[in-house]
Tab-separated table of C-alpha atoms and ligand atoms in Angstrom:
chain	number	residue	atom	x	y	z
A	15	UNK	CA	14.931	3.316	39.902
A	16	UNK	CA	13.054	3.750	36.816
A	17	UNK	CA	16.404	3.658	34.830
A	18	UNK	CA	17.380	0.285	36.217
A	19	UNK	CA	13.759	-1.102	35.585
A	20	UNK	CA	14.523	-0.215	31.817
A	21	UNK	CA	18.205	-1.851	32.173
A	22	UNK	CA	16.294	-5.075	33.410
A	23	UNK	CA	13.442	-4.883	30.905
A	24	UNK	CA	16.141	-4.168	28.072
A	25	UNK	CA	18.382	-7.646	29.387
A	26	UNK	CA	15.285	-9.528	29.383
A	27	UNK	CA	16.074	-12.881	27.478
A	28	UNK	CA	13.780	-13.865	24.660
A	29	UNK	CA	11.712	-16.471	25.009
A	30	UNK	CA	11.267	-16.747	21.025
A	31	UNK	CA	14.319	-15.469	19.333
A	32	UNK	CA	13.987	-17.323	15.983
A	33	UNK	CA	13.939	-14.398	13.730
A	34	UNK	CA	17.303	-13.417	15.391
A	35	UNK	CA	18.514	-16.691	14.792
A	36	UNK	CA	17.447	-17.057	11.232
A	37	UNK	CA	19.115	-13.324	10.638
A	38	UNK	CA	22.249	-14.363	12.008
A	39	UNK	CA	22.326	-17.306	9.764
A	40	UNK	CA	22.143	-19.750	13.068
A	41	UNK	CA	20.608	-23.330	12.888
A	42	UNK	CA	16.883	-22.621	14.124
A	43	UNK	CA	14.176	-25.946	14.271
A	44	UNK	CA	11.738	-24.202	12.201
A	45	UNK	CA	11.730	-21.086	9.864
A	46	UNK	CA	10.414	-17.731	11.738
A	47	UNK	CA	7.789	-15.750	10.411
A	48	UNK	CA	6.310	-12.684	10.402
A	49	UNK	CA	4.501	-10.125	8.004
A	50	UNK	CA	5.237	-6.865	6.722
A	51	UNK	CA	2.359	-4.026	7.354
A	52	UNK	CA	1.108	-6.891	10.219
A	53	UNK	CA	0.046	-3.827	12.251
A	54	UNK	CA	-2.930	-1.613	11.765
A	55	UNK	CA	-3.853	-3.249	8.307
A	56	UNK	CA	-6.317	-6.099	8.648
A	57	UNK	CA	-7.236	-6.713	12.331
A	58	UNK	CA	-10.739	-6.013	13.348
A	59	UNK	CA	-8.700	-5.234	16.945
A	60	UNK	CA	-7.109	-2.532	15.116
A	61	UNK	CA	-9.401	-0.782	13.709
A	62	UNK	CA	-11.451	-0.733	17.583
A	63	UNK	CA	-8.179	1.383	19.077
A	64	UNK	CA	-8.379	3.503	15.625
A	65	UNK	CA	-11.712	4.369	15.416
A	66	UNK	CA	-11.153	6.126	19.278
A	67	UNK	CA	-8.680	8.882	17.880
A	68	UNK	CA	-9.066	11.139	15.618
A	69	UNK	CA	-6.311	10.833	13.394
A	70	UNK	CA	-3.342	7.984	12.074
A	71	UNK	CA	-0.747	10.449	12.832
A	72	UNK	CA	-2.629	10.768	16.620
A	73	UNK	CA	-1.805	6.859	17.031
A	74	UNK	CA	1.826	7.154	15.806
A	75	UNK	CA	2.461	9.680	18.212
A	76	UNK	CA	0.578	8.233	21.372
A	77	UNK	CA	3.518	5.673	22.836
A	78	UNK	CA	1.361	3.383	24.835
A	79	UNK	CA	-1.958	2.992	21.667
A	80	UNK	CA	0.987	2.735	19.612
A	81	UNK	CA	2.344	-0.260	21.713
A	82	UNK	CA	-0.805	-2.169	21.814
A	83	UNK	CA	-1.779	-2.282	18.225
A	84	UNK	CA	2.676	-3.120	17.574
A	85	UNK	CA	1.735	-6.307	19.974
A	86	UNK	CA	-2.021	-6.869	18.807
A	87	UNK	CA	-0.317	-9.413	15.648
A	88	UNK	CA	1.590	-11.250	18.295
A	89	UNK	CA	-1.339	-11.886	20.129
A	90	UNK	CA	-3.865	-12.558	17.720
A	91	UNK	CA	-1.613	-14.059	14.887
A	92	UNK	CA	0.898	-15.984	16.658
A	93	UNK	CA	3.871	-13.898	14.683
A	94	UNK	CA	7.487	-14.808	15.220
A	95	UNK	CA	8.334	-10.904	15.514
A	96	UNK	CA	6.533	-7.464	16.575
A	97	UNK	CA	7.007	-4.375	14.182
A	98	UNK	CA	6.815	-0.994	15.873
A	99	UNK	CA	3.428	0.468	15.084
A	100	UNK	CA	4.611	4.089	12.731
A	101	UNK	CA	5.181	5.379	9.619
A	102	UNK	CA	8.132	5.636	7.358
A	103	UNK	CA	6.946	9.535	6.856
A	104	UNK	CA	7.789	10.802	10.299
A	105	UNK	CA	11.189	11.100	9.362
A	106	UNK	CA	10.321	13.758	6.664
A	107	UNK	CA	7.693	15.689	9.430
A	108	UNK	CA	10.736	15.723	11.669
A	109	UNK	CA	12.829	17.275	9.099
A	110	UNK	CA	10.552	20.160	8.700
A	111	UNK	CA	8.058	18.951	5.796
A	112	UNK	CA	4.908	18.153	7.628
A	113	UNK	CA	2.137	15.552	6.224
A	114	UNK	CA	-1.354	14.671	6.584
A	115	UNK	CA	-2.734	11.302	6.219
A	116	UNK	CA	-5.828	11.520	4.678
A	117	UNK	CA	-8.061	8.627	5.377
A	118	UNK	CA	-8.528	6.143	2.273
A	119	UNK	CA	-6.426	7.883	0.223
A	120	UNK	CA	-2.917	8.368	1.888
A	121	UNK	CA	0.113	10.795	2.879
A	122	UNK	CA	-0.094	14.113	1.293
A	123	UNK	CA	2.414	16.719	1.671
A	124	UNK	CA	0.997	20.276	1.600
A	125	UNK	CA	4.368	21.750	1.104
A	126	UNK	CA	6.752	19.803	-1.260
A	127	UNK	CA	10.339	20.086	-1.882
A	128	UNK	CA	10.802	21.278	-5.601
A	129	UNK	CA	13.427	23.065	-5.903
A	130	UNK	CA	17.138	23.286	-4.010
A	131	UNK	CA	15.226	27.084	-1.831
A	132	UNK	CA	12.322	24.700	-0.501
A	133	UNK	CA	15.609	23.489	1.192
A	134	UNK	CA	16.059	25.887	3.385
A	135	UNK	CA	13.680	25.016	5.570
A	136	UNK	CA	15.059	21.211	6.080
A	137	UNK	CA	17.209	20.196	8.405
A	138	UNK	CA	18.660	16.851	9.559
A	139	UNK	CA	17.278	15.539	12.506
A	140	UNK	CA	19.184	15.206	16.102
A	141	UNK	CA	17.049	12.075	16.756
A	142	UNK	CA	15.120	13.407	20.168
A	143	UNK	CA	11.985	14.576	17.945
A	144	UNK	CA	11.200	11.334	17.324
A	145	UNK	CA	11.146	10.956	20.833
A	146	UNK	CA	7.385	9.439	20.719
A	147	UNK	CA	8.553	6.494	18.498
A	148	UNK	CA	11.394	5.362	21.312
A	149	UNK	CA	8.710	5.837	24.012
A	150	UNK	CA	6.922	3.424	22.233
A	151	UNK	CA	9.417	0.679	22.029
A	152	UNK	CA	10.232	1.143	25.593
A	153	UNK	CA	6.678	0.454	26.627
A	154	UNK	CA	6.600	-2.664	23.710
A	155	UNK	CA	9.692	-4.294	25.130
A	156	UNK	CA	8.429	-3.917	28.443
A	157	UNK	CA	4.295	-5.336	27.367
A	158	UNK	CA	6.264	-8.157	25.539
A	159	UNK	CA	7.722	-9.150	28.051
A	160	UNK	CA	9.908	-11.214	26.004
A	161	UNK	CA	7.831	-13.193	23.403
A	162	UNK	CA	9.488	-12.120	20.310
A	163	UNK	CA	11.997	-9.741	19.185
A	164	UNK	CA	10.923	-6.358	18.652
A	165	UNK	CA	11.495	-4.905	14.712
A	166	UNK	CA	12.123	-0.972	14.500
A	167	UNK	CA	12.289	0.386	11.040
A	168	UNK	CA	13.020	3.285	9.015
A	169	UNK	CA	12.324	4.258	4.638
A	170	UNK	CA	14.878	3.936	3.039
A	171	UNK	CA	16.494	7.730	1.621
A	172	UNK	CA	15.135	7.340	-1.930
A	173	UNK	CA	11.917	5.990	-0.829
A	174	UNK	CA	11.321	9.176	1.557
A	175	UNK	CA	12.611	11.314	-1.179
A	176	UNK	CA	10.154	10.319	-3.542
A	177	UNK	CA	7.412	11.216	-1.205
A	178	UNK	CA	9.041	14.431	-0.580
A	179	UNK	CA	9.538	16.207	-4.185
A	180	UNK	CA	6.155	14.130	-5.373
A	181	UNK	CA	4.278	15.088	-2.242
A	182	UNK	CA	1.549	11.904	-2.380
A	183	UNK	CA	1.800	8.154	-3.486
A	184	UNK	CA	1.814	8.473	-7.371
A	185	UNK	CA	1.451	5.664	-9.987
A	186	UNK	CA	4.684	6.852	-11.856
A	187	UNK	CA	6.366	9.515	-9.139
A	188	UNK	CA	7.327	11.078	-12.323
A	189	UNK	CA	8.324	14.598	-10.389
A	190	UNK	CA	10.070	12.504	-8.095
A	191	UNK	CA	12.362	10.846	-10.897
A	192	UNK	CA	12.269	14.068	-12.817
A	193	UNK	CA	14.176	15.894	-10.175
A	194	UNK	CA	16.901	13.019	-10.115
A	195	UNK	CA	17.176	14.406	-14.367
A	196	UNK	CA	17.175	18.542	-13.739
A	197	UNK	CA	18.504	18.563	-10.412
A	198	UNK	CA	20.754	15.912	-9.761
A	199	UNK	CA	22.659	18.243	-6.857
A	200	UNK	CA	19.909	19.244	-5.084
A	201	UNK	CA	18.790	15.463	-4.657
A	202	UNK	CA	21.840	14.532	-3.716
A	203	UNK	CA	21.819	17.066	-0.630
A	204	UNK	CA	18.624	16.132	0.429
A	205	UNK	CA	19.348	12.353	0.286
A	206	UNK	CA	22.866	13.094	2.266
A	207	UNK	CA	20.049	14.724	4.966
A	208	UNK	CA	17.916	11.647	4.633
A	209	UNK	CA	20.508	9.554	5.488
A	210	UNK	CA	22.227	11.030	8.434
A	211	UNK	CA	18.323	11.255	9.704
A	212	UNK	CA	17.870	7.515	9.252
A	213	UNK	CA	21.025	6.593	10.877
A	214	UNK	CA	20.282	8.737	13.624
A	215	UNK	CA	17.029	7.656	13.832
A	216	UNK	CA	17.726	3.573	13.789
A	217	UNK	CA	20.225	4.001	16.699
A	218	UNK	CA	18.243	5.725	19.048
A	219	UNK	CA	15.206	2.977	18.163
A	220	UNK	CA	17.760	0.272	18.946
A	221	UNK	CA	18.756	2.117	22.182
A	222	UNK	CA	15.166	2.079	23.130
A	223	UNK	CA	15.099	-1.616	22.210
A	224	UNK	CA	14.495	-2.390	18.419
A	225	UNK	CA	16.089	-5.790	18.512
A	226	UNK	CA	16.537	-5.709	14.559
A	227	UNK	CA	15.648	-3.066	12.030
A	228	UNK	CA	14.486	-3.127	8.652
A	229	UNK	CA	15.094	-0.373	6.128
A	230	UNK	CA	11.939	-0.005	3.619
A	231	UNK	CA	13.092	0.692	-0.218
A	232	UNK	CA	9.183	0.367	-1.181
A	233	UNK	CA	10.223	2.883	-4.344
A	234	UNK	CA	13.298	0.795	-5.117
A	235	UNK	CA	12.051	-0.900	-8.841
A	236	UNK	CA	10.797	2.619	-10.409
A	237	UNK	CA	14.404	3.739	-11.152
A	238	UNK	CA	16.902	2.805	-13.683
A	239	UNK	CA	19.650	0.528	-12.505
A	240	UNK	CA	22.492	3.622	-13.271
A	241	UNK	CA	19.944	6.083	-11.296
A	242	UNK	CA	19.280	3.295	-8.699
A	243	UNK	CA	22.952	3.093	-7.905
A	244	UNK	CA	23.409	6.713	-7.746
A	245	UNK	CA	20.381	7.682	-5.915
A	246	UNK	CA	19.638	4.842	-3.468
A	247	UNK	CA	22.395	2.120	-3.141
A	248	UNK	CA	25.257	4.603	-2.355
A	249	UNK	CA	23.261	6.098	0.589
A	250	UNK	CA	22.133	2.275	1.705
A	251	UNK	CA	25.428	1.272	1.647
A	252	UNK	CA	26.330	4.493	4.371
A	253	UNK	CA	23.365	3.030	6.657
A	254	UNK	CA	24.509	-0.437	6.927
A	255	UNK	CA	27.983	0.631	7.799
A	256	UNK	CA	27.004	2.658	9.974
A	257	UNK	CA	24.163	-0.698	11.872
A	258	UNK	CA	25.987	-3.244	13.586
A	259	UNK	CA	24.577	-3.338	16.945
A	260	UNK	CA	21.460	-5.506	15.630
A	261	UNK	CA	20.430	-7.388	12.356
A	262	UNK	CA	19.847	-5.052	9.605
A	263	UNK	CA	17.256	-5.969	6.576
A	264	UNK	CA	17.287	-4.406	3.556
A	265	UNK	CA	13.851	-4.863	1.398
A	266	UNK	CA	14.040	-3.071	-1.783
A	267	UNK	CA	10.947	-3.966	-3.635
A	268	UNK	CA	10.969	-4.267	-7.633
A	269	UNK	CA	15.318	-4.204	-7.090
A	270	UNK	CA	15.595	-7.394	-8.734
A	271	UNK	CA	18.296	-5.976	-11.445
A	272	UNK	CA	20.481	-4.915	-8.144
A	273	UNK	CA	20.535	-8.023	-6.124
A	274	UNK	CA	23.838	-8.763	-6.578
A	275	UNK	CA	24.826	-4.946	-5.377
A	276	UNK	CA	22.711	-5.152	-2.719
A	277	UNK	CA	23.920	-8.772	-1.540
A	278	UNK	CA	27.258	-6.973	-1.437
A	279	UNK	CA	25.526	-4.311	1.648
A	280	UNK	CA	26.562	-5.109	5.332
A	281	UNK	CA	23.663	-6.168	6.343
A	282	UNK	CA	22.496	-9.526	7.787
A	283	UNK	CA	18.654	-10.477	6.175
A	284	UNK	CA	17.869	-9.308	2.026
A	285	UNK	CA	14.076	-8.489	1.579
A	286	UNK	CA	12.448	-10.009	-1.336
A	287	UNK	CA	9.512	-9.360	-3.583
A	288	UNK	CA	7.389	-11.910	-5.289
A	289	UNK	CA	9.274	-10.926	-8.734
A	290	UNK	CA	11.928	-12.545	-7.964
A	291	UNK	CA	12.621	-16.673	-7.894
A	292	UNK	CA	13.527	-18.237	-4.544
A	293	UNK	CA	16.085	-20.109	-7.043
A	294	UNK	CA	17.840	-17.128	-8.625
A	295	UNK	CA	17.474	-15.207	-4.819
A	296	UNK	CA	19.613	-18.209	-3.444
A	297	UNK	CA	21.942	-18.323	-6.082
A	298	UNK	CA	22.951	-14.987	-6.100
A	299	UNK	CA	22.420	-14.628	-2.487
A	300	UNK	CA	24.567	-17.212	-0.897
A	301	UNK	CA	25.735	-16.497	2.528
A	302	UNK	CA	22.866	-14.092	2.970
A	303	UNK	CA	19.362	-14.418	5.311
A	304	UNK	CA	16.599	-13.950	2.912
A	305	UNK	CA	13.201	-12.484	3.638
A	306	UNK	CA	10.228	-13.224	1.830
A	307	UNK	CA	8.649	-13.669	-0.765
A	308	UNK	CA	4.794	-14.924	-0.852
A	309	UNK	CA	2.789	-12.704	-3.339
A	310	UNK	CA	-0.009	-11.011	-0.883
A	311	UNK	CA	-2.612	-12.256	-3.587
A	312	UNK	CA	-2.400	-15.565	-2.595
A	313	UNK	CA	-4.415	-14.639	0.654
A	314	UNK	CA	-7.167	-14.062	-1.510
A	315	UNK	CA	-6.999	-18.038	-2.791
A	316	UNK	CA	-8.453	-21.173	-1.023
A	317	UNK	CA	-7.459	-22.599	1.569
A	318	UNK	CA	-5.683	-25.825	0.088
A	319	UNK	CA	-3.836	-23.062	-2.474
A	320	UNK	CA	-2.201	-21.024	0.383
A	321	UNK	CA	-1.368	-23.728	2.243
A	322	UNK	CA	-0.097	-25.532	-1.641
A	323	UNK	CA	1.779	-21.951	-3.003
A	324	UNK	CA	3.602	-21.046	0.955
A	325	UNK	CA	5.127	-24.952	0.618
A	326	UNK	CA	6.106	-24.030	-2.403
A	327	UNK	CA	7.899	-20.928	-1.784
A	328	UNK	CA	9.696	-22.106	1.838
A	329	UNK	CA	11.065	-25.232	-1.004
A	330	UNK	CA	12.564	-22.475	-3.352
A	331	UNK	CA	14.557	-21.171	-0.314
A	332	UNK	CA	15.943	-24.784	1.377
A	333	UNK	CA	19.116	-25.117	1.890
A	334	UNK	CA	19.463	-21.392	3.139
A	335	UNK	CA	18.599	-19.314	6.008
A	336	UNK	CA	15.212	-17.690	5.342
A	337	UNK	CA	12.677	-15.861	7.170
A	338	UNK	CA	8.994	-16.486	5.817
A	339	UNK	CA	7.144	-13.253	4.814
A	340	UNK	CA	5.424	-11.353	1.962
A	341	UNK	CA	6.777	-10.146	-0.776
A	342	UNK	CA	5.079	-6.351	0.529
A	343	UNK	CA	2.495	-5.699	3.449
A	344	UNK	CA	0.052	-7.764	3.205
A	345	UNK	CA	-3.370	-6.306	1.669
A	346	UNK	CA	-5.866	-4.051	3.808
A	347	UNK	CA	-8.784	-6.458	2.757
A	348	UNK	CA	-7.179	-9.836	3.545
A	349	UNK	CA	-9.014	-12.004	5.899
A	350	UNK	CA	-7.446	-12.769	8.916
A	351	UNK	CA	-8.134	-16.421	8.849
A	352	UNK	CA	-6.006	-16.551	5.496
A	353	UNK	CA	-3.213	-14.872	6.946
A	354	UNK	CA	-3.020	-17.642	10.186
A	355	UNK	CA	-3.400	-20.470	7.642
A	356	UNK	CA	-0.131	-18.670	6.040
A	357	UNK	CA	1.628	-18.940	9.647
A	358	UNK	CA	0.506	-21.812	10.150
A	359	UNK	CA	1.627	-23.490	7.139
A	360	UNK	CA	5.066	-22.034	7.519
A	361	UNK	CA	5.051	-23.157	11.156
A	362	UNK	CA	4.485	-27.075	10.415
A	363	UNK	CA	6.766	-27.308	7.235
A	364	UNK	CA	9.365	-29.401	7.929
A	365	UNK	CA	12.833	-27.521	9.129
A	366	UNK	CA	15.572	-30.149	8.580
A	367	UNK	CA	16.640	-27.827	5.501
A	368	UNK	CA	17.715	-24.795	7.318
A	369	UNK	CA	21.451	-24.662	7.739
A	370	UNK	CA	24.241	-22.407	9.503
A	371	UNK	CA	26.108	-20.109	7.035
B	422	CP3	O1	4.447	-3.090	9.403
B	422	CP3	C1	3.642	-2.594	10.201
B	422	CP3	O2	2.557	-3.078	10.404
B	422	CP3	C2	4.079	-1.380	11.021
B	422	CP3	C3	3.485	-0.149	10.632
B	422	CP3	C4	3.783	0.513	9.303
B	422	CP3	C5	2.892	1.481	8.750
B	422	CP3	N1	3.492	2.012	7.644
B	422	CP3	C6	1.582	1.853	9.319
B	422	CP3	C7	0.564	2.476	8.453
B	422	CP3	C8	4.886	0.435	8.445
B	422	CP3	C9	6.108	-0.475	8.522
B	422	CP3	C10	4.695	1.397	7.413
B	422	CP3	C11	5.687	1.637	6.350
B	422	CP3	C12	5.317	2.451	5.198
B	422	CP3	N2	4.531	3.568	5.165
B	422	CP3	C13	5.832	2.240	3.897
B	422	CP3	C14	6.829	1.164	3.520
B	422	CP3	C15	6.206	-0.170	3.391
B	422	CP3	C16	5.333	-0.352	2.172
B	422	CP3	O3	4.168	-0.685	2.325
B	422	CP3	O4	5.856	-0.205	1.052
B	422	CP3	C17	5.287	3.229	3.065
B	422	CP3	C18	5.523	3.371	1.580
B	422	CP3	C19	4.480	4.069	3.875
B	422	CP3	C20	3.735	5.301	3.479
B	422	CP3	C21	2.277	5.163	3.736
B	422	CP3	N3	1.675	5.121	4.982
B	422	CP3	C22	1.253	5.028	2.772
B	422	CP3	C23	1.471	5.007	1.275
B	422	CP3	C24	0.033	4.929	3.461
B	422	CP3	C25	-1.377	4.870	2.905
B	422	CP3	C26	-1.775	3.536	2.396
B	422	CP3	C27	-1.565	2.363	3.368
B	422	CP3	O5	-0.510	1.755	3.243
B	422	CP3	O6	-2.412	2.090	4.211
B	422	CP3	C28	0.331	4.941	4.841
B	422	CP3	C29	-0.652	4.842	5.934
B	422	CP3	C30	-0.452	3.798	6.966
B	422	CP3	N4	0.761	3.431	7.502
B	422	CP3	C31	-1.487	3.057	7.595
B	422	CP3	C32	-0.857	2.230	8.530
B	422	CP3	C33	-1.511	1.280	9.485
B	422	CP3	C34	-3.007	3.199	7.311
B	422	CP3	C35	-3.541	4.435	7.958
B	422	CP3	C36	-4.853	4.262	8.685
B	422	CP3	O7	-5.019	3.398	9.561
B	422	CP3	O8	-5.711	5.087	8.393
């Protein structure tokens, strides 16, 4: 009974499936969009189902608070698309490397990988201890009901890396790109790990119901283009292979020097930071969805100035298929208002530009 309810829930036709649309480089009457970090960073709502646990990691890994603050944008922000309510660092916990989140500050590993022994104690993941995060889609899908599409996402295998050897955020993550130098082996084993976990760990979100996934390269623009290819692309390139039942994004940030290698990927939508110029995005780009690429500073400006600079950047992309977002998460201290006059604005722009690939 309860598997046929899912089967039903899972067929459930979309009542907004721009985003889809847009990914799959389909004709849609307006551009979709949505913003990256939407859950858990700005809303007042948020911060109300936070403040009742104890802990981050506590919300992550209870399914149905995890489902309401995914849906709380959709709601309150009239988004095109949910994003599953996680972290990109329960991949590494599930490997065996446990972190804390420590409140205004961020992850910190107590136990770091330094050396090719701390890898003894790593394993790649079967999927199932994850099993919180599908829980949660299942009970998002169902709560939707339909309204959008449903985003699941994973770090990319460099990105996760870097939190692994450095063991916290880091201006430089100079032990992080210090280990690609002395131990070039080692890293490579541990990103072969990272990747099989990702894979693994996409599928069984899509099974659950991710409608389209999005791969996080946050760390992307800190490496040399030679050590970028080695130590990221190569293992990207193994993930979107291995993703065709949904749309797969790629959003390297600071990657502008590998656009054309990552345009080259098989995968549908290319993230895009505010570095980079709609123009140059779109002419290296052709053929591909692109995501993006409104600095998050410009929610700090006036009214007339969002509303000026988000016309300005949906122009740069005409002529292709785009999806409107950020060029990161948007900023913990951003009003709200700001960010629906950024929705808005992309809502009412005129669509006769977007075409089919
Ligand atoms: O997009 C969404 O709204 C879904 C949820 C989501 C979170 N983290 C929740 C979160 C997503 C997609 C992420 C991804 C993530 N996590 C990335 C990649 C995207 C990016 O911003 O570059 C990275 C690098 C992380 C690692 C991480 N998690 C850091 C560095 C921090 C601390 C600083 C921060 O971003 O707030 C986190 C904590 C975190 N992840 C919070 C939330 C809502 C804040 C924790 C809290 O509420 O106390």
């Amino acid at each position: 009974m309860l598997g046929e309810c899912f089967i039903y829930l899972c067929a459930m036709p979309l009542k907004n499936d721009l985003i889809l649309k847009a990914a799959n480089g389909e004709k849609v009457p307006r551009t979709p969009v949505w913003l990256m970090r939407q859950a858990g960073r700005i809303l007042p709502e948020y911060r109300a189902v936070r403040e009742k646990l104890g802990s981050f990691k506590e919300l992550v890994e209870t399914p149905e608070l995890a489902a309401e603050v995914t849906i709380q944008p959709v709601d309150i922000l009239n988004v095109d698309a949910a994003i599953i309510f996680s972290d990109i660092l329960v991949i590494p916990e599930a490997m065996g490397l446990r972190y804390q989140m420590i409140e205004k500050k961020g992850p910190y590993f107590p136990k770091i990988v330094g050396n090719a022994g701390d890898l003894s104690g790593i394993n790649t993941i079967e999927g199932e201890e994850l099993s919180y995060v599908y829980r949660a889609i299942e009970i998002t899908k169902s709560e939707l009901n339909g309204r959008v599409p449903l985003i699941g996402f994973a770090g990319a295998p460099w990105t996760i890396f870097a939190y692994m050897t450095e063991g916290s955020g880091s201006k430089t993550f100079s032990k992080a790109r210090r280990f690609l130098y002395q131990q070039p082996d080692t890293a490579h084993k541990l990103l072969e790990m990272l990747t099989e976990s990702i894979i693994r760990y996409l599928k069984l979100q899509i099974k659950a119901g991710a409608d389209m996934v999005q791969i996080f390269d946050s760390w992307a623009g800190i490496l040399t283009p030679h050590h970028y290819r080695q130590f990221s692309l190569k293992y990207l390139d193994r993930i979107a292979s291995s993703i065709s039942e949904v749309p797969l994004t790629i959003f390297a940030k600071g990657a502008w020097f590998a656009l054309e290698d990552i345009g080259k990927l098989d995968c549908n939508t290319i993230g895009l930071d505010w570095n980079v110029d709609p123009k140059d995005a779109t002419r290296i780009l052709p053929g591909k969805t692109l995501q993006g690429n409104l600095d998050p500073c410009v929610l700090y400006a006036d009214n007339e100035d969002i509303i000026r600079e988000t016309n300005k950047m949906l122009d740069g992309f005409k002529g292709q298929a785009h999806i409107a977002n950020l060029g990161h998460g948007v900023y913990p201290d951003t009003d709200p208002e700001k960010v629906r006059i950024f929705i808005e604005t992309v809502k009412e722009y005129s669509i006769s530009n977007q075409i089919a690939k």
